Amino acid sequence: MNAFEMNHVTRRYKDFCLENINLSLPSGCILGLIGENGAGKSTLIRLLTGLEAPDGGTVRVLGEENGQKGHHIRQRLGIVLEQQGFPDMTAIELSRLLAPVFPAWDQEKYLELLRRLSVPEDRHYLSLSAGTQRKLSLCTALCRDPELLVLDESTNGLDPVAREEVVYLLMDYTRDERHSVFIASHIVSDLEKLCDEVAFLHRGKLLLVEEKDALLERYCRVQCTREDLQGLPPSDVLSVHDTGFGVQAVIARHALPPSLPFIPVSLEDLFVSMIRGAA
Amino acid sequence: MKGLIYKDLCTLFRNMRKTLLMICLFLILGIAMPDASFFLVYPILMAGMLPSTLLSFDEKTGWNTCVRTLPFSPLQLVGSRYLECFCLIVLPVFLEGIGLYLRDGSAAMCPFLFAAGLLGPTIMMPLYYRFGMEKSRYVLLGISGLLAVLATFTAMDLSALSGIRNVSLLLIVLPLFLLSFAVSLCFLRTLPAGDTGT
């Protein structure tokens, strides 16, 4: 079963359009959505979480049509938005607000998560730093064992130690194969550590959805001269960047001339190359 | 709903202590000063505006969006607001009723005070749920202006309204309050968060 499915989803605004999005997340997988600022990641998440209705297409979450009538589905969802908007309460007060609506709320686990992520229990939400607010949101989402965790830029604003801790937490969480994670971010390095699949979003359009390892296997980075690349078909060359001493290129590995040494490509390289290609 | 009411109580006692204090002060003044009926009505009107102020807080902090990602039903969301509204008005009216009874031996003014308190939220809440706090104020101004213009040009005789007193006024306002609840619920049920004030 898919944790969610978006079929031909379109959402139009005056100056932006999310166009014909087809995206699904199989249960037990982590899908990372990578996109530059303004690519439409948060809009896509708002559509997925039912905060907005699509102009066209359908969104199904955990097997059910998403929308305002599907509020009960949200008991099985953990949603961490870029700006969560919790009221100005302490972590303990927040648990008194949220625990009654989540039968699976585990107070001990919640307190343990707060300690693990160094979130103070007695400070009011608005007095916390943006990073700590995000960690608190994550604690409230994880302590109720959701089947699908939706994270919007959830590692932004975290220090490297906290980011690492969050990445480990998410890895722990996805050990249970009922759990799925959809994470949107422009911090590609975090997604590279976590994701099974990646989707690239650019100006409201999905450029690709693919298994991460296969994608990284398919391309490589080379440092060479322009002449070295001349015999290659243009479709195998994703990007060429002049360095002054030659060129740096991202190319399909199957097209790699045998004489050229290559460096494994990172998701960030690939994303930037594809964006440049799309532009 | 319990959690939502708990959250609003926290906000109320943390962020609106001064308003609560003023309500208490005016309440005492209203009972202590027999000639100052303004002081009897004012705290009730202030109490009636508290739910709208809570809604403003929610809009400012982003809770109105966050809450739509949580498994609260529209009935719980709107119901908790209207219940709070009702209780926040009932409490000062009840206290004034006791005070007036002890002072004058009669609390006949209470239904009127209660109706006056309910009138504000009855009009404001559906507008908020449809347009959001900021826009709803303009919409309210627009509606009031339109009514004033209509009354002027059609030479409506509003003097009949002044004859409505106490219980009759409450009998008019209570169904309107329930209608207002139904309309707010309808807005929240049918419109996604991005298309409403929430």
PDB file of C-alpha atoms in Angstrom, chain A:
ATOM      1  CA  MET A   1       0.000   0.000   0.000  1.00  0.00           C
ATOM      2  CA  ASN A   2       1.094   3.552  -0.624  1.00  0.00           C
ATOM      3  CA  ALA A   3       1.322   5.923   2.312  1.00  0.00           C
ATOM      4  CA  PHE A   4       0.105   8.652  -0.021  1.00  0.00           C
ATOM      5  CA  GLU A   5      -0.706   9.162  -3.669  1.00  0.00           C
ATOM      6  CA  MET A   6      -0.999  12.388  -5.605  1.00  0.00           C
ATOM      7  CA  ASN A   7      -2.465  11.960  -9.073  1.00  0.00           C
ATOM      8  CA  HIS A   8      -2.358  14.792 -11.606  1.00  0.00           C
ATOM      9  CA  VAL A   9      -2.509  17.338  -8.807  1.00  0.00           C
ATOM     10  CA  THR A  10      -2.599  20.960  -9.896  1.00  0.00           C
ATOM     11  CA  ARG A  11      -2.822  24.115  -7.815  1.00  0.00           C
ATOM     12  CA  ARG A  12      -2.857  27.526  -9.441  1.00  0.00           C
ATOM     13  CA  TYR A  13      -2.109  30.914  -7.921  1.00  0.00           C
ATOM     14  CA  LYS A  14      -1.800  34.313  -9.579  1.00  0.00           C
ATOM     15  CA  ASP A  15       1.954  34.070 -10.016  1.00  0.00           C
ATOM     16  CA  PHE A  16       2.708  30.387  -9.432  1.00  0.00           C
ATOM     17  CA  CYS A  17       1.387  27.043 -10.512  1.00  0.00           C
ATOM     18  CA  LEU A  18       2.047  23.569  -9.158  1.00  0.00           C
ATOM     19  CA  GLU A  19       1.486  21.517 -12.267  1.00  0.00           C
ATOM     20  CA  ASN A  20       0.353  17.949 -12.838  1.00  0.00           C
ATOM     21  CA  ILE A  21       2.075  16.407  -9.826  1.00  0.00           C
ATOM     22  CA  ASN A  22       2.154  12.611  -9.797  1.00  0.00           C
ATOM     23  CA  LEU A  23       3.865  11.383  -6.688  1.00  0.00           C
ATOM     24  CA  SER A  24       3.454   8.434  -4.380  1.00  0.00           C
ATOM     25  CA  LEU A  25       5.222   7.090  -1.338  1.00  0.00           C
ATOM     26  CA  PRO A  26       5.215   3.334  -0.727  1.00  0.00           C
ATOM     27  CA  SER A  27       4.724   2.348   2.919  1.00  0.00           C
ATOM     28  CA  GLY A  28       7.951   1.978   4.834  1.00  0.00           C
ATOM     29  CA  CYS A  29       9.940   4.324   2.587  1.00  0.00           C
ATOM     30  CA  ILE A  30      11.498   7.728   3.047  1.00  0.00           C
ATOM     31  CA  LEU A  31      10.886  10.099   0.169  1.00  0.00           C
ATOM     32  CA  GLY A  32      12.810  13.350   0.032  1.00  0.00           C
ATOM     33  CA  LEU A  33      11.470  16.292  -1.894  1.00  0.00           C
ATOM     34  CA  ILE A  34      14.235  18.612  -2.994  1.00  0.00           C
ATOM     35  CA  GLY A  35      13.563  22.014  -4.432  1.00  0.00           C
ATOM     36  CA  GLU A  36      14.980  25.505  -4.393  1.00  0.00           C
ATOM     37  CA  ASN A  37      13.236  28.308  -2.482  1.00  0.00           C
ATOM     38  CA  GLY A  38       9.845  28.968  -4.044  1.00  0.00           C
ATOM     39  CA  ALA A  39       9.808  25.693  -5.991  1.00  0.00           C
ATOM     40  CA  GLY A  40       6.462  24.727  -4.427  1.00  0.00           C
ATOM     41  CA  LYS A  41       7.545  22.319  -1.674  1.00  0.00           C
ATOM     42  CA  SER A  42       5.403  23.897   1.043  1.00  0.00           C
ATOM     43  CA  THR A  43       2.429  24.178  -1.330  1.00  0.00           C
ATOM     44  CA  LEU A  44       2.767  20.496  -2.112  1.00  0.00           C
ATOM     45  CA  ILE A  45       2.827  19.722   1.618  1.00  0.00           C
ATOM     46  CA  ARG A  46      -0.232  21.910   2.221  1.00  0.00           C
ATOM     47  CA  LEU A  47      -2.055  19.949  -0.471  1.00  0.00           C
ATOM     48  CA  LEU A  48      -0.906  16.663   1.000  1.00  0.00           C
ATOM     49  CA  THR A  49      -1.996  17.579   4.513  1.00  0.00           C
ATOM     50  CA  GLY A  50      -5.383  18.916   3.401  1.00  0.00           C
ATOM     51  CA  LEU A  51      -4.583  22.512   4.332  1.00  0.00           C
ATOM     52  CA  GLU A  52      -5.371  23.422   0.740  1.00  0.00           C
ATOM     53  CA  ALA A  53      -7.541  21.766  -1.865  1.00  0.00           C
ATOM     54  CA  PRO A  54      -6.123  21.089  -5.329  1.00  0.00           C
ATOM     55  CA  ASP A  55      -7.657  22.769  -8.368  1.00  0.00           C
ATOM     56  CA  GLY A  56      -7.332  19.464 -10.174  1.00  0.00           C
ATOM     57  CA  GLY A  57      -6.326  15.868  -9.438  1.00  0.00           C
ATOM     58  CA  THR A  58      -6.663  13.735  -6.341  1.00  0.00           C
ATOM     59  CA  VAL A  59      -4.741  13.302  -3.102  1.00  0.00           C
ATOM     60  CA  ARG A  60      -5.081  10.087  -1.117  1.00  0.00           C
ATOM     61  CA  VAL A  61      -3.393   9.699   2.260  1.00  0.00           C
ATOM     62  CA  LEU A  62      -3.169   6.313   4.027  1.00  0.00           C
ATOM     63  CA  GLY A  63      -5.729   4.941   1.623  1.00  0.00           C
ATOM     64  CA  GLU A  64      -8.300   7.670   2.145  1.00  0.00           C
ATOM     65  CA  GLU A  65      -9.284  10.755   0.205  1.00  0.00           C
ATOM     66  CA  ASN A  66      -7.732  13.728   1.917  1.00  0.00           C
ATOM     67  CA  GLY A  67      -9.749  16.783   2.771  1.00  0.00           C
ATOM     68  CA  GLN A  68     -11.489  18.542   5.583  1.00  0.00           C
ATOM     69  CA  LYS A  69     -13.789  15.578   6.191  1.00  0.00           C
ATOM     70  CA  GLY A  70     -10.787  13.343   6.744  1.00  0.00           C
ATOM     71  CA  HIS A  71      -9.691  14.887  10.028  1.00  0.00           C
ATOM     72  CA  HIS A  72      -9.631  11.449  11.673  1.00  0.00           C
ATOM     73  CA  ILE A  73      -6.823  10.378   9.278  1.00  0.00           C
ATOM     74  CA  ARG A  74      -4.658  12.935  11.018  1.00  0.00           C
ATOM     75  CA  GLN A  75      -4.517  10.717  14.080  1.00  0.00           C
ATOM     76  CA  ARG A  76      -2.269   8.499  11.970  1.00  0.00           C
ATOM     77  CA  LEU A  77      -0.217  11.398  10.600  1.00  0.00           C
ATOM     78  CA  GLY A  78       2.628  13.369  12.092  1.00  0.00           C
ATOM     79  CA  ILE A  79       2.959  16.767  10.446  1.00  0.00           C
ATOM     80  CA  VAL A  80       5.829  19.120  11.189  1.00  0.00           C
ATOM     81  CA  LEU A  81       5.477  22.370   9.289  1.00  0.00           C
ATOM     82  CA  GLU A  82       8.210  24.903   8.618  1.00  0.00           C
ATOM     83  CA  GLN A  83       6.454  27.229  11.051  1.00  0.00           C
ATOM     84  CA  GLN A  84       4.435  24.994  13.297  1.00  0.00           C
ATOM     85  CA  GLY A  85       2.400  27.717  14.972  1.00  0.00           C
ATOM     86  CA  PHE A  86       1.947  26.098  18.355  1.00  0.00           C
ATOM     87  CA  PRO A  87       0.355  28.346  20.979  1.00  0.00           C
ATOM     88  CA  ASP A  88       2.600  29.977  23.544  1.00  0.00           C
ATOM     89  CA  MET A  89       2.630  27.048  25.975  1.00  0.00           C
ATOM     90  CA  THR A  90       5.334  24.992  27.636  1.00  0.00           C
ATOM     91  CA  ALA A  91       6.141  21.520  26.339  1.00  0.00           C
ATOM     92  CA  ILE A  92       4.207  19.994  29.235  1.00  0.00           C
ATOM     93  CA  GLU A  93       1.159  22.216  28.647  1.00  0.00           C
ATOM     94  CA  LEU A  94       1.300  21.295  24.962  1.00  0.00           C
ATOM     95  CA  SER A  95       1.073  17.632  25.864  1.00  0.00           C
ATOM     96  CA  ARG A  96      -2.119  18.388  27.824  1.00  0.00           C
ATOM     97  CA  LEU A  97      -3.543  20.026  24.701  1.00  0.00           C
ATOM     98  CA  LEU A  98      -2.516  17.306  22.259  1.00  0.00           C
ATOM     99  CA  ALA A  99      -2.692  14.070  24.250  1.00  0.00           C
ATOM    100  CA  PRO A 100      -6.532  13.960  24.445  1.00  0.00           C
ATOM    101  CA  VAL A 101      -6.888  13.914  20.631  1.00  0.00           C
ATOM    102  CA  PHE A 102      -4.226  11.291  19.987  1.00  0.00           C
ATOM    103  CA  PRO A 103      -5.113   7.925  21.523  1.00  0.00           C
ATOM    104  CA  ALA A 104      -1.580   6.727  20.715  1.00  0.00           C
ATOM    105  CA  TRP A 105       0.080   9.597  22.593  1.00  0.00           C
ATOM    106  CA  ASP A 106       2.908   8.180  24.734  1.00  0.00           C
ATOM    107  CA  GLN A 107       3.788  10.670  27.456  1.00  0.00           C
ATOM    108  CA  GLU A 108       6.903   8.779  28.582  1.00  0.00           C
ATOM    109  CA  LYS A 109       8.206   8.647  25.047  1.00  0.00           C
ATOM    110  CA  TYR A 110       7.427  12.358  24.669  1.00  0.00           C
ATOM    111  CA  LEU A 111       9.438  13.256  27.770  1.00  0.00           C
ATOM    112  CA  GLU A 112      12.274  11.037  26.630  1.00  0.00           C
ATOM    113  CA  LEU A 113      12.319  12.714  23.202  1.00  0.00           C
ATOM    114  CA  LEU A 114      12.358  16.142  24.838  1.00  0.00           C
ATOM    115  CA  ARG A 115      15.395  15.122  26.890  1.00  0.00           C
ATOM    116  CA  ARG A 116      17.121  13.492  23.926  1.00  0.00           C
ATOM    117  CA  LEU A 117      16.728  16.627  21.785  1.00  0.00           C
ATOM    118  CA  SER A 118      17.460  18.974  24.726  1.00  0.00           C
ATOM    119  CA  VAL A 119      14.099  20.730  24.569  1.00  0.00           C
ATOM    120  CA  PRO A 120      13.297  22.485  27.864  1.00  0.00           C
ATOM    121  CA  GLU A 121      10.029  21.297  29.408  1.00  0.00           C
ATOM    122  CA  ASP A 122       9.184  24.523  31.213  1.00  0.00           C
ATOM    123  CA  ARG A 123       9.828  27.252  28.662  1.00  0.00           C
ATOM    124  CA  HIS A 124       7.058  28.782  26.593  1.00  0.00           C
ATOM    125  CA  TYR A 125       6.979  27.980  22.903  1.00  0.00           C
ATOM    126  CA  LEU A 126       7.471  31.551  21.667  1.00  0.00           C
ATOM    127  CA  SER A 127      10.512  32.046  23.896  1.00  0.00           C
ATOM    128  CA  LEU A 128      12.312  29.109  22.244  1.00  0.00           C
ATOM    129  CA  SER A 129      14.698  29.522  19.328  1.00  0.00           C
ATOM    130  CA  ALA A 130      13.425  28.536  15.884  1.00  0.00           C
ATOM    131  CA  GLY A 131      15.531  25.376  15.989  1.00  0.00           C
ATOM    132  CA  THR A 132      14.213  24.323  19.402  1.00  0.00           C
ATOM    133  CA  GLN A 133      10.644  25.054  18.304  1.00  0.00           C
ATOM    134  CA  ARG A 134      11.219  22.686  15.393  1.00  0.00           C
ATOM    135  CA  LYS A 135      12.633  20.016  17.693  1.00  0.00           C
ATOM    136  CA  LEU A 136       9.597  20.354  19.976  1.00  0.00           C
ATOM    137  CA  SER A 137       7.275  19.952  16.980  1.00  0.00           C
ATOM    138  CA  LEU A 138       9.150  16.806  16.021  1.00  0.00           C
ATOM    139  CA  CYS A 139       8.788  15.414  19.560  1.00  0.00           C
ATOM    140  CA  THR A 140       5.010  15.992  19.491  1.00  0.00           C
ATOM    141  CA  ALA A 141       4.839  14.190  16.135  1.00  0.00           C
ATOM    142  CA  LEU A 142       7.070  11.225  16.946  1.00  0.00           C
ATOM    143  CA  CYS A 143       5.713  10.362  20.391  1.00  0.00           C
ATOM    144  CA  ARG A 144       2.395   9.180  18.946  1.00  0.00           C
ATOM    145  CA  ASP A 145       3.859   6.679  16.541  1.00  0.00           C
ATOM    146  CA  PRO A 146       2.341   8.071  13.311  1.00  0.00           C
ATOM    147  CA  GLU A 147       2.187   5.885  10.214  1.00  0.00           C
ATOM    148  CA  LEU A 148       3.185   8.756   7.965  1.00  0.00           C
ATOM    149  CA  LEU A 149       5.475  11.554   9.025  1.00  0.00           C
ATOM    150  CA  VAL A 150       5.394  14.691   6.873  1.00  0.00           C
ATOM    151  CA  LEU A 151       8.244  17.104   7.479  1.00  0.00           C
ATOM    152  CA  ASP A 152       8.562  20.509   5.877  1.00  0.00           C
ATOM    153  CA  GLU A 153      12.087  21.938   6.176  1.00  0.00           C
ATOM    154  CA  SER A 154      12.319  20.330   9.579  1.00  0.00           C
ATOM    155  CA  THR A 155      16.114  20.413   9.885  1.00  0.00           C
ATOM    156  CA  ASN A 156      16.421  24.105   8.980  1.00  0.00           C
ATOM    157  CA  GLY A 157      17.781  26.242  11.776  1.00  0.00           C
ATOM    158  CA  LEU A 158      19.200  23.275  13.703  1.00  0.00           C
ATOM    159  CA  ASP A 159      22.833  23.216  14.762  1.00  0.00           C
ATOM    160  CA  PRO A 160      24.917  20.364  13.268  1.00  0.00           C
ATOM    161  CA  VAL A 161      24.691  18.271  16.464  1.00  0.00           C
ATOM    162  CA  ALA A 162      20.906  18.586  16.652  1.00  0.00           C
ATOM    163  CA  ARG A 163      20.580  17.864  12.940  1.00  0.00           C
ATOM    164  CA  GLU A 164      22.575  14.699  13.343  1.00  0.00           C
ATOM    165  CA  GLU A 165      20.391  13.705  16.300  1.00  0.00           C
ATOM    166  CA  VAL A 166      17.224  14.347  14.290  1.00  0.00           C
ATOM    167  CA  VAL A 167      18.573  12.280  11.402  1.00  0.00           C
ATOM    168  CA  TYR A 168      19.260   9.359  13.826  1.00  0.00           C
ATOM    169  CA  LEU A 169      15.786   9.736  15.319  1.00  0.00           C
ATOM    170  CA  LEU A 170      14.211   9.502  11.893  1.00  0.00           C
ATOM    171  CA  MET A 171      16.365   6.507  11.034  1.00  0.00           C
ATOM    172  CA  ASP A 172      15.169   4.793  14.240  1.00  0.00           C
ATOM    173  CA  TYR A 173      11.583   5.664  13.399  1.00  0.00           C
ATOM    174  CA  THR A 174      11.763   4.142   9.915  1.00  0.00           C
ATOM    175  CA  ARG A 175      13.115   0.831  11.209  1.00  0.00           C
ATOM    176  CA  ASP A 176       9.483  -0.111  11.675  1.00  0.00           C
ATOM    177  CA  GLU A 177       8.343  -0.869   8.148  1.00  0.00           C
ATOM    178  CA  ARG A 178       4.828   0.497   8.769  1.00  0.00           C
ATOM    179  CA  HIS A 179       6.368   3.945   9.089  1.00  0.00           C
ATOM    180  CA  SER A 180       6.856   6.221   6.100  1.00  0.00           C
ATOM    181  CA  VAL A 181       8.434   9.650   5.912  1.00  0.00           C
ATOM    182  CA  PHE A 182       7.953  12.422   3.409  1.00  0.00           C
ATOM    183  CA  ILE A 183      10.503  15.145   3.949  1.00  0.00           C
ATOM    184  CA  ALA A 184      10.807  18.361   1.976  1.00  0.00           C
ATOM    185  CA  SER A 185      13.975  20.379   2.266  1.00  0.00           C
ATOM    186  CA  HIS A 186      16.568  22.325   0.421  1.00  0.00           C
ATOM    187  CA  ILE A 187      19.300  20.990   2.738  1.00  0.00           C
ATOM    188  CA  VAL A 188      20.226  18.178   0.393  1.00  0.00           C
ATOM    189  CA  SER A 189      22.933  16.632   2.588  1.00  0.00           C
ATOM    190  CA  ASP A 190      20.350  15.607   5.219  1.00  0.00           C
ATOM    191  CA  LEU A 191      18.134  14.043   2.604  1.00  0.00           C
ATOM    192  CA  GLU A 192      21.072  12.172   1.152  1.00  0.00           C
ATOM    193  CA  LYS A 193      21.643  10.450   4.497  1.00  0.00           C
ATOM    194  CA  LEU A 194      17.984   9.575   5.009  1.00  0.00           C
ATOM    195  CA  CYS A 195      16.066   8.966   1.836  1.00  0.00           C
ATOM    196  CA  ASP A 196      15.269   5.850  -0.144  1.00  0.00           C
ATOM    197  CA  GLU A 197      13.753   7.879  -2.942  1.00  0.00           C
ATOM    198  CA  VAL A 198      14.122  11.458  -4.048  1.00  0.00           C
ATOM    199  CA  ALA A 199      11.964  13.834  -6.036  1.00  0.00           C
ATOM    200  CA  PHE A 200      13.255  17.051  -7.571  1.00  0.00           C
ATOM    201  CA  LEU A 201      10.799  19.929  -7.780  1.00  0.00           C
ATOM    202  CA  HIS A 202      11.564  23.003  -9.836  1.00  0.00           C
ATOM    203  CA  ARG A 203       9.206  25.929 -10.449  1.00  0.00           C
ATOM    204  CA  GLY A 204       6.143  23.858  -9.656  1.00  0.00           C
ATOM    205  CA  LYS A 205       7.090  20.880 -11.822  1.00  0.00           C
ATOM    206  CA  LEU A 206       8.513  17.519 -10.807  1.00  0.00           C
ATOM    207  CA  LEU A 207      11.770  16.991 -12.674  1.00  0.00           C
ATOM    208  CA  LEU A 208      12.227  13.416 -11.472  1.00  0.00           C
ATOM    209  CA  VAL A 209      11.194  10.841  -8.883  1.00  0.00           C
ATOM    210  CA  GLU A 210      13.683   8.049  -8.489  1.00  0.00           C
ATOM    211  CA  GLU A 211      15.385   5.685  -6.090  1.00  0.00           C
ATOM    212  CA  LYS A 212      18.286   7.589  -4.579  1.00  0.00           C
ATOM    213  CA  ASP A 213      20.985   4.905  -4.868  1.00  0.00           C
ATOM    214  CA  ALA A 214      20.088   4.115  -8.479  1.00  0.00           C
ATOM    215  CA  LEU A 215      20.193   7.799  -9.293  1.00  0.00           C
ATOM    216  CA  LEU A 216      23.610   8.267  -7.692  1.00  0.00           C
ATOM    217  CA  GLU A 217      24.854   5.162  -9.512  1.00  0.00           C
ATOM    218  CA  ARG A 218      23.663   6.481 -12.842  1.00  0.00           C
ATOM    219  CA  TYR A 219      25.673   9.715 -12.834  1.00  0.00           C
ATOM    220  CA  CYS A 220      29.175  10.794 -11.934  1.00  0.00           C
ATOM    221  CA  ARG A 221      31.278  13.934 -11.799  1.00  0.00           C
ATOM    222  CA  VAL A 222      34.377  14.390 -13.942  1.00  0.00           C
ATOM    223  CA  GLN A 223      37.083  16.998 -14.223  1.00  0.00           C
ATOM    224  CA  CYS A 224      38.347  17.172 -17.794  1.00  0.00           C
ATOM    225  CA  THR A 225      38.650  19.380 -20.840  1.00  0.00           C
ATOM    226  CA  ARG A 226      35.816  20.376 -23.156  1.00  0.00           C
ATOM    227  CA  GLU A 227      37.352  18.207 -25.877  1.00  0.00           C
ATOM    228  CA  ASP A 228      36.985  15.097 -23.667  1.00  0.00           C
ATOM    229  CA  LEU A 229      33.244  15.636 -23.641  1.00  0.00           C
ATOM    230  CA  GLN A 230      32.779  16.364 -27.314  1.00  0.00           C
ATOM    231  CA  GLY A 231      31.936  12.852 -28.439  1.00  0.00           C
ATOM    232  CA  LEU A 232      29.221  12.379 -25.795  1.00  0.00           C
ATOM    233  CA  PRO A 233      25.512  12.595 -26.678  1.00  0.00           C
ATOM    234  CA  PRO A 234      24.029  15.815 -25.158  1.00  0.00           C
ATOM    235  CA  SER A 235      21.379  13.822 -23.262  1.00  0.00           C
ATOM    236  CA  ASP A 236      24.158  12.133 -21.240  1.00  0.00           C
ATOM    237  CA  VAL A 237      25.722  15.410 -20.143  1.00  0.00           C
ATOM    238  CA  LEU A 238      23.735  17.013 -17.348  1.00  0.00           C
ATOM    239  CA  SER A 239      25.914  20.038 -16.776  1.00  0.00           C
ATOM    240  CA  VAL A 240      29.250  21.509 -17.695  1.00  0.00           C
ATOM    241  CA  HIS A 241      30.877  24.143 -15.560  1.00  0.00           C
ATOM    242  CA  ASP A 242      33.953  26.045 -16.668  1.00  0.00           C
ATOM    243  CA  THR A 243      36.551  26.219 -13.885  1.00  0.00           C
ATOM    244  CA  GLY A 244      39.304  28.132 -15.697  1.00  0.00           C
ATOM    245  CA  PHE A 245      41.567  25.072 -15.621  1.00  0.00           C
ATOM    246  CA  GLY A 246      39.189  22.883 -17.595  1.00  0.00           C
ATOM    247  CA  VAL A 247      35.606  21.867 -16.962  1.00  0.00           C
ATOM    248  CA  GLN A 248      33.668  20.104 -14.253  1.00  0.00           C
ATOM    249  CA  ALA A 249      30.817  18.051 -15.631  1.00  0.00           C
ATOM    250  CA  VAL A 250      28.082  15.766 -14.385  1.00  0.00           C
ATOM    251  CA  ILE A 251      27.540  13.005 -16.911  1.00  0.00           C
ATOM    252  CA  ALA A 252      25.809   9.644 -17.206  1.00  0.00           C
ATOM    253  CA  ARG A 253      28.163   6.969 -15.958  1.00  0.00           C
ATOM    254  CA  HIS A 254      27.482   4.629 -18.888  1.00  0.00           C
ATOM    255  CA  ALA A 255      28.744   7.326 -21.253  1.00  0.00           C
ATOM    256  CA  LEU A 256      31.985   7.890 -19.319  1.00  0.00           C
ATOM    257  CA  PRO A 257      35.043   7.638 -21.548  1.00  0.00           C
ATOM    258  CA  PRO A 258      37.254   4.855 -20.099  1.00  0.00           C
ATOM    259  CA  SER A 259      40.279   7.138 -19.870  1.00  0.00           C
ATOM    260  CA  LEU A 260      38.536   9.654 -17.586  1.00  0.00           C
ATOM    261  CA  PRO A 261      38.747   9.332 -13.794  1.00  0.00           C
ATOM    262  CA  PHE A 262      35.440  10.135 -12.064  1.00  0.00           C
ATOM    263  CA  ILE A 263      34.190  11.195  -8.664  1.00  0.00           C
ATOM    264  CA  PRO A 264      30.882   9.882  -7.240  1.00  0.00           C
ATOM    265  CA  VAL A 265      28.191  12.477  -7.645  1.00  0.00           C
ATOM    266  CA  SER A 266      26.218  13.908  -4.710  1.00  0.00           C
ATOM    267  CA  LEU A 267      22.484  14.634  -4.698  1.00  0.00           C
ATOM    268  CA  GLU A 268      23.328  18.308  -4.494  1.00  0.00           C
ATOM    269  CA  ASP A 269      25.472  18.098  -7.657  1.00  0.00           C
ATOM    270  CA  LEU A 270      22.681  16.317  -9.447  1.00  0.00           C
ATOM    271  CA  PHE A 271      19.992  18.697  -8.297  1.00  0.00           C
ATOM    272  CA  VAL A 272      21.973  21.793  -9.255  1.00  0.00           C
ATOM    273  CA  SER A 273      22.862  20.253 -12.618  1.00  0.00           C
ATOM    274  CA  MET A 274      19.264  19.411 -13.398  1.00  0.00           C
ATOM    275  CA  ILE A 275      18.027  22.841 -12.365  1.00  0.00           C
ATOM    276  CA  ARG A 276      20.597  24.450 -14.643  1.00  0.00           C
ATOM    277  CA  GLY A 277      19.553  22.086 -17.414  1.00  0.00           C
ATOM    278  CA  ALA A 278      15.875  22.916 -16.862  1.00  0.00           C
ATOM    279  CA  ALA A 279      16.587  26.643 -16.831  1.00  0.00           C
TER     280      ALA A 279
END
